[in-house]
XYZ file of C-alpha atoms in Angstrom:
486
model
C -22.558 24.291 161.857
C -24.490 21.973 159.109
C -25.616 23.599 156.293
C -29.565 22.696 155.524
C -30.123 22.102 151.821
C -33.344 20.836 152.474
C -35.172 24.175 151.201
C -33.935 23.002 147.485
C -36.031 20.194 147.560
C -38.862 21.942 146.229
C -36.915 23.448 143.600
C -37.908 21.763 139.938
C -35.691 22.195 137.519
C -36.208 21.100 133.701
C -33.247 21.811 132.349
C -30.468 20.097 134.532
C -26.965 20.436 132.563
C -25.324 18.307 134.820
C -27.619 14.823 133.963
C -25.713 11.777 133.193
C -27.120 9.961 129.771
C -25.912 6.632 127.832
C -23.104 7.604 125.099
C -25.761 6.644 122.552
C -28.131 8.800 123.962
C -28.558 12.441 122.560
C -28.035 14.761 125.622
C -29.508 17.810 124.645
C -32.522 15.422 123.204
C -32.516 13.923 126.178
C -33.059 17.469 128.118
C -35.405 18.601 126.272
C -37.589 15.917 126.417
C -37.421 15.918 129.942
C -38.294 19.701 129.549
C -41.815 18.679 127.539
C -42.393 15.892 130.349
C -42.263 18.519 132.558
C -43.868 21.152 131.361
C -46.909 19.108 130.240
C -47.353 17.789 133.570
C -47.548 21.356 135.204
C -49.672 22.237 132.369
C -52.054 19.367 133.068
C -52.015 19.650 136.798
C -53.266 23.500 136.331
C -56.184 22.453 133.826
C -57.091 19.872 136.566
C -57.178 22.707 139.156
C -59.029 25.347 137.032
C -61.541 22.073 135.976
C -61.844 21.371 139.662
C -62.620 25.177 140.523
C -65.226 25.802 137.852
C -66.963 22.225 138.959
C -67.178 23.533 142.444
C -68.834 26.728 141.390
C -71.291 25.169 139.371
C -72.044 22.664 141.451
C -72.247 25.665 144.358
C -75.050 27.368 142.436
C -77.101 23.931 141.937
C -76.559 23.071 145.622
C -78.423 26.543 146.509
C -81.064 25.931 144.338
C -81.676 22.333 146.052
C -81.582 23.750 149.578
C -84.364 26.551 148.700
C -86.580 24.034 147.192
C -86.167 21.574 150.185
C -86.946 24.735 152.223
C -89.554 25.740 150.378
C -91.217 22.024 150.678
C -90.924 21.961 154.431
C -92.192 25.370 155.149
C -95.072 24.012 152.981
C -95.952 20.984 154.654
C -98.816 21.918 156.337
C -100.649 23.057 153.608
C -100.576 19.463 152.245
C -103.672 18.703 154.782
C -105.824 21.407 153.494
C -104.673 21.407 149.841
C -103.522 19.411 146.831
C -100.196 18.127 147.476
C -99.204 18.505 144.072
C -100.359 22.142 144.117
C -98.674 22.675 147.073
C -94.983 21.240 145.621
C -95.705 23.320 142.709
C -95.812 26.166 144.625
C -92.462 25.818 146.084
C -90.552 24.468 143.096
C -91.675 28.394 142.051
C -90.789 29.935 144.980
C -87.407 28.399 144.770
C -86.835 29.207 141.324
C -84.845 32.402 141.889
C -84.171 35.194 139.307
C -83.760 34.742 135.488
C -80.057 36.369 136.028
C -78.570 33.921 138.064
C -80.258 31.197 135.694
C -77.193 30.147 133.943
C -74.164 28.376 135.266
C -70.866 30.990 135.219
C -68.656 30.876 131.682
C -66.037 28.274 132.217
C -62.415 29.292 131.967
C -60.455 28.614 128.610
C -59.328 24.773 128.186
C -61.565 23.534 130.674
C -64.444 21.023 129.024
C -63.185 22.145 125.631
C -64.609 19.275 124.462
C -67.990 19.451 126.032
C -70.884 21.573 125.555
C -71.635 23.748 128.084
C -74.147 22.643 130.942
C -77.283 23.470 130.828
C -79.268 26.394 132.886
C -79.651 25.449 136.483
C -83.594 25.162 135.566
C -83.200 22.481 133.299
C -80.970 20.989 135.929
C -83.502 21.444 138.567
C -86.009 20.056 136.138
C -84.131 16.838 135.408
C -83.853 16.508 139.647
C -87.717 16.263 139.928
C -87.902 13.685 136.668
C -85.410 11.612 138.769
C -87.452 11.864 142.407
C -90.937 11.546 140.579
C -89.461 7.948 138.903
C -88.118 7.085 142.187
C -91.564 7.792 144.016
C -93.436 5.897 141.035
C -90.933 2.758 141.745
C -91.685 3.135 145.918
C -95.519 4.022 145.566
C -95.366 6.062 149.367
C -98.548 6.444 151.073
C -97.331 9.974 151.847
C -95.986 11.143 148.587
C -95.358 14.503 149.668
C -93.122 13.641 152.390
C -91.644 11.211 150.632
C -90.299 13.551 147.922
C -89.439 15.577 150.602
C -86.861 12.780 151.600
C -85.929 11.844 148.651
C -84.664 15.576 147.690
C -82.575 15.476 150.856
C -81.264 12.670 149.637
C -79.906 14.068 146.373
C -78.710 17.400 147.992
C -76.596 15.157 150.572
C -74.916 13.557 147.210
C -74.326 16.861 145.972
C -72.622 17.949 149.197
C -70.566 14.949 149.397
C -69.277 15.565 145.780
C -68.500 18.988 146.629
C -66.655 17.364 149.331
C -64.782 14.849 147.314
C -63.748 17.932 144.551
C -62.108 20.158 147.326
C -60.379 17.343 148.621
C -58.894 16.605 145.201
C -58.243 20.510 144.503
C -56.468 20.636 147.981
C -54.261 17.909 146.842
C -53.383 19.416 143.658
C -52.440 22.856 144.722
C -50.813 21.622 147.228
C -48.719 19.852 144.695
C -48.354 22.873 142.679
C -47.285 24.789 145.728
C -44.807 22.426 146.574
C -42.904 22.830 143.511
C -40.516 25.916 143.544
C -40.864 26.974 139.276
C -39.857 30.248 137.447
C -43.590 31.209 137.603
C -44.033 31.512 141.194
C -41.315 33.780 141.108
C -42.154 37.423 141.050
C -40.703 40.810 142.035
C -41.003 42.137 145.051
C -39.471 46.025 145.456
C -38.440 46.960 142.339
C -37.352 50.370 142.503
C -34.254 53.320 141.920
C -32.949 56.070 143.842
C -30.985 58.709 141.728
C -29.487 61.508 143.618
C -29.482 64.668 141.914
C -26.602 66.927 141.929
C -27.024 70.560 142.782
C -25.726 73.058 140.323
C -22.063 74.015 141.428
C -21.139 77.848 141.627
C -17.480 77.240 142.747
C -16.522 76.696 139.053
C -16.221 74.806 136.176
C -13.205 72.481 137.785
C -15.179 71.871 140.930
C -18.245 70.201 138.258
C -15.624 68.381 136.927
C -14.454 66.730 139.896
C -17.799 65.790 141.248
C -18.782 64.079 137.826
C -20.484 60.737 138.387
C -18.840 57.778 136.574
C -21.446 55.289 135.242
C -20.781 51.681 135.409
C -22.880 51.286 132.007
C -21.322 54.025 129.852
C -24.365 53.610 126.919
C -26.917 54.221 129.769
C -29.421 57.125 128.919
C -31.107 58.643 131.684
C -33.762 59.957 129.354
C -35.175 56.981 128.293
C -33.115 54.166 129.731
C -34.850 51.411 128.494
C -34.069 52.283 124.867
C -30.514 52.275 126.054
C -30.411 48.625 127.256
C -32.955 47.195 125.027
C -30.340 48.549 122.235
C -26.824 47.044 123.535
C -28.999 43.755 124.644
C -30.172 43.395 120.999
C -27.119 44.290 119.280
C -24.772 41.958 121.643
C -27.276 39.096 121.353
C -27.793 39.398 117.641
C -23.716 39.236 116.994
C -23.770 36.487 119.359
C -26.140 34.268 117.215
C -24.589 35.070 113.883
C -21.604 33.968 115.816
C -22.457 30.762 116.994
C -25.086 29.478 114.557
C -21.763 30.011 111.368
C -19.924 27.027 110.509
C -16.195 28.046 110.305
C -14.580 27.082 106.906
C -12.649 24.158 108.369
C -16.418 22.527 109.039
C -17.779 23.454 105.437
C -14.849 21.356 104.094
C -15.801 18.833 106.465
C -19.239 19.291 105.428
C -17.933 18.294 101.593
C -16.905 14.901 102.490
C -18.987 11.759 101.632
C -20.836 10.077 103.986
C -19.670 6.935 103.092
C -16.108 8.323 103.207
C -15.358 7.288 106.870
C -12.014 6.749 106.354
C -11.200 10.601 105.373
C -13.516 11.839 107.894
C -11.414 10.327 110.444
C -8.576 11.485 109.200
C -9.969 15.117 108.915
C -10.921 15.397 112.430
C -7.774 13.795 113.533
C -6.207 16.876 111.706
C -8.730 19.473 112.991
C -9.907 18.633 115.862
C -11.089 22.175 117.009
C -13.916 20.901 114.816
C -15.608 18.861 117.659
C -17.499 21.544 118.907
C -21.534 22.723 119.475
C -20.863 25.648 117.630
C -19.818 23.617 114.631
C -22.488 20.801 115.113
C -24.945 24.060 115.107
C -23.375 25.493 112.110
C -23.838 22.395 109.775
C -26.974 21.720 110.772
C -27.887 25.562 109.190
C -25.994 24.692 106.306
C -28.302 21.646 105.813
C -31.518 24.025 106.333
C -30.306 26.082 104.036
C -29.462 23.535 101.329
C -32.829 21.613 101.848
C -34.373 25.799 101.221
C -32.707 25.552 97.966
C -33.607 22.021 96.972
C -30.380 20.568 97.362
C -31.718 17.279 99.192
C -28.557 15.400 98.913
C -26.097 18.137 99.824
C -29.056 18.880 103.187
C -28.729 15.257 104.204
C -24.831 14.950 103.845
C -24.621 18.364 106.249
C -26.750 16.747 108.594
C -24.813 13.433 108.439
C -21.536 15.225 109.168
C -23.078 17.188 112.014
C -24.362 14.419 113.899
C -21.016 12.622 113.249
C -19.244 15.438 115.535
C -22.064 15.531 117.824
C -21.436 11.563 118.432
C -17.829 11.906 118.577
C -17.992 14.444 121.198
C -20.850 12.699 123.426
C -18.511 9.669 123.603
C -16.182 11.395 125.591
C -12.444 11.515 125.586
C -11.899 8.788 122.878
C -15.226 9.312 122.043
C -13.446 9.791 118.069
C -11.710 6.517 117.832
C -14.781 4.791 119.662
C -17.351 6.109 117.270
C -15.135 5.061 114.049
C -14.995 1.612 115.244
C -18.501 1.314 115.688
C -20.144 2.493 113.158
C -17.654 0.643 110.475
C -18.365 -2.732 112.563
C -20.415 -4.703 110.350
C -23.783 -5.252 112.141
C -23.048 -3.112 115.100
C -26.347 -1.627 117.093
C -24.557 1.738 116.830
C -25.064 1.967 113.107
C -28.658 2.005 113.626
C -29.197 3.880 115.658
C -27.008 6.843 114.050
C -28.817 6.677 111.027
C -31.877 6.480 112.232
C -31.255 9.539 114.234
C -29.489 11.116 111.101
C -32.643 10.432 108.994
C -35.119 11.722 111.540
C -32.812 15.106 111.708
C -33.026 15.367 107.909
C -36.780 14.802 107.816
C -37.540 17.342 110.123
C -35.669 19.749 108.351
C -36.888 18.360 104.880
C -40.620 19.051 106.580
C -39.572 22.333 107.791
C -38.152 23.965 104.718
C -41.091 22.711 102.620
C -43.388 24.628 104.939
C -41.513 27.704 104.674
C -40.847 27.245 100.832
C -44.659 26.693 100.534
C -45.372 29.994 102.573
C -43.205 32.395 100.726
C -44.545 30.863 97.682
C -47.885 31.858 98.852
C -46.893 35.530 100.112
C -47.728 36.671 96.797
C -46.740 36.488 92.764
C -44.297 39.540 92.515
C -41.754 36.774 92.958
C -40.069 38.715 95.892
C -38.559 36.170 98.119
C -40.170 33.167 96.206
C -38.484 30.210 94.890
C -37.867 30.428 91.336
C -36.777 28.689 88.191
C -34.478 31.422 86.165
C -32.440 30.191 83.012
C -28.742 30.994 83.184
C -25.672 29.505 81.313
C -23.493 26.887 83.764
C -20.517 27.132 81.518
C -18.555 30.383 81.551
C -17.878 31.586 77.984
C -21.341 30.804 76.830
C -25.029 32.115 76.634
C -28.382 30.517 75.813
C -29.925 31.263 72.514
C -33.724 31.015 71.339
C -34.971 29.812 68.559
C -38.011 29.575 67.390
C -39.369 26.786 65.210
C -40.583 28.125 61.814
C -44.213 28.106 61.402
C -44.392 25.579 58.152
C -41.652 22.620 57.923
C -41.423 19.252 56.568
C -39.322 18.654 59.336
C -41.062 16.037 62.019
C -39.070 17.857 65.135
C -39.783 21.384 64.094
C -43.601 20.915 63.336
C -43.336 19.492 67.407
C -41.570 22.363 68.333
C -43.723 24.633 66.424
C -46.977 23.020 68.228
C -45.027 23.319 71.445
C -44.834 27.324 70.736
C -47.887 27.704 69.981
C -49.151 25.890 73.454
C -47.498 28.843 75.665
C -49.277 31.588 77.055
C -49.236 34.640 75.185
C -46.603 36.200 77.703
C -44.415 33.600 77.158
C -44.728 33.593 73.052
C -44.182 37.462 73.112
C -40.888 36.587 75.428
C -39.442 34.061 73.345
C -40.397 36.182 70.216
C -38.107 39.025 71.606
C -35.142 36.928 71.950
C -34.405 38.253 75.216
C -33.628 36.005 78.031
C -34.046 38.412 80.708
C -37.715 38.499 79.034
C -38.337 34.863 79.474
C -36.713 34.817 83.033
C -39.338 37.641 83.616
C -42.486 35.327 82.388
C -40.901 32.539 84.524
C -40.310 34.535 87.859
C -44.415 34.642 88.082
C -45.495 31.509 87.485
C -45.080 28.555 90.427
C -42.167 26.837 90.753
C -43.950 23.375 89.068
C -45.358 25.244 86.228
C -42.020 26.655 85.402
C -40.266 23.323 85.872
C -42.724 22.329 83.022
C -42.386 25.236 80.567
C -38.596 24.675 80.938
C -39.081 21.151 79.946
C -41.252 21.948 76.863
C -38.614 24.415 75.691
C -35.901 21.655 75.856
C -38.038 19.439 74.306
C -39.243 22.108 71.336
C -35.409 22.610 70.803
C -36.296 26.516 71.271
C -33.181 27.056 73.651
C -29.839 26.610 73.047
C -26.304 26.861 74.626
C -23.616 28.703 72.341
C -20.068 30.320 72.600
C -20.511 33.504 73.712
C -18.404 35.981 71.750
C -16.887 38.617 73.759
C -15.311 42.042 71.913
C -12.000 42.668 74.764
C -11.499 45.739 72.715
C -14.273 47.316 74.493
C -14.334 48.185 78.143
C -17.064 45.978 78.893
C -15.780 43.310 77.114
C -12.775 43.279 79.097
C -14.809 43.704 82.497
C -16.900 40.724 81.399
C -13.360 38.676 80.442
C -11.972 39.340 83.892
C -15.092 38.218 85.863
C -15.184 34.691 83.733
C -11.538 34.552 84.555
C -12.381 35.042 88.207
C -14.807 32.286 88.316
C -12.792 30.294 86.201
C -10.385 30.118 89.409
C -13.055 29.978 91.719
C -14.141 26.652 90.269
C -10.503 25.434 89.984
C -10.088 26.301 93.895
C -13.087 24.397 94.489
C -12.440 21.214 92.731
C -9.025 21.578 94.870
C -8.772 23.247 98.057
C -5.727 21.937 99.213
């Protein structure tokens, strides 16, 4: 018997992993663009449905009032022979006005006609309609104005009813299109229940109770708080998986140190470490780029983005993707160069803009300095320390005069910290400043000659000195390894 697959025709997928794209096109980016397109079309269709429903609801109230007016005019048609037609028409209008509570149209849903003012009351709509009717009658100048007004209002009622039919037709088509697609939003839980058979107390001894003990498929499940046990296990697993997935391996970190222009070394490194051609390593390098950008290391961040996308392109080009990529990227004037470099540039600027937003948010969180980017003074070279020297007040030397002017221009807190001679107190004042202001102060300190780097004298005869000496040796060994990791 043949299998009927037609029931899957209405299934709308927004992330088809089997899709085939051009080798120079990033598959993940293409799928994301396809997802956004489908979701946008779905949202637009829903908004159109809500808009048509609202317009029909408003038109229903207007048609009701036009019908009431028309019926009232027809009911008083005989009174025109004995009374003033204008008075009879006015009486009919007042009788069909309805209650004040129903004069306002219904509130519109969120997003419907958001750029347009709220519709006027039904009284204003009817007044506008009567103005149009009177203008038509003034142009036509009929012999029996009352009967002509009845006919003209009937014409407007027919137009409103035809408009309702058109709206209903469009609404039916959109709802049919919406129901034709099977999406995740149309899936709902039907019967969701569980049944637990409680064991009865055993009277035959402890051995019998052990024999009837239930073995749980999930030993972490708690009968008293099932949601908590499930949530804790799931969250722990997800956190572990996320940490592992987003962390670059040591080999990938070494690969990130290769300069973007040195394609020969990158090619050789991939040849000897083919395992870094994985999506995990690409994501890990992009995370490294983001962290570097947060720290203001623009060049290294751009370098990490370049190496991450290099791995991605090699992986996307298929079995011989590595050789094919380096052949194209090193061929002068090849179109692949423009595509690749543009992708690197766009990706880097997205990371740069997002990092700038995060840093600005951190800086705005408070003046305490916690979690906010700061400027701090530290000696770079092991065995050295920063000394503070304040220029004398009365000096004939022009450089010292200039230095003293700069010193006196600092805030009282900064002058007090400098006079104490403690670098920690100076850093404390810098930590309370904005990054831009702190950078300016550091530049002025350097210009004034207040800070100087001197060799640190360590007393190795004391326990603290021996500890500090050991730390310096370990730091020197780490720097030596970083220069020559092989």
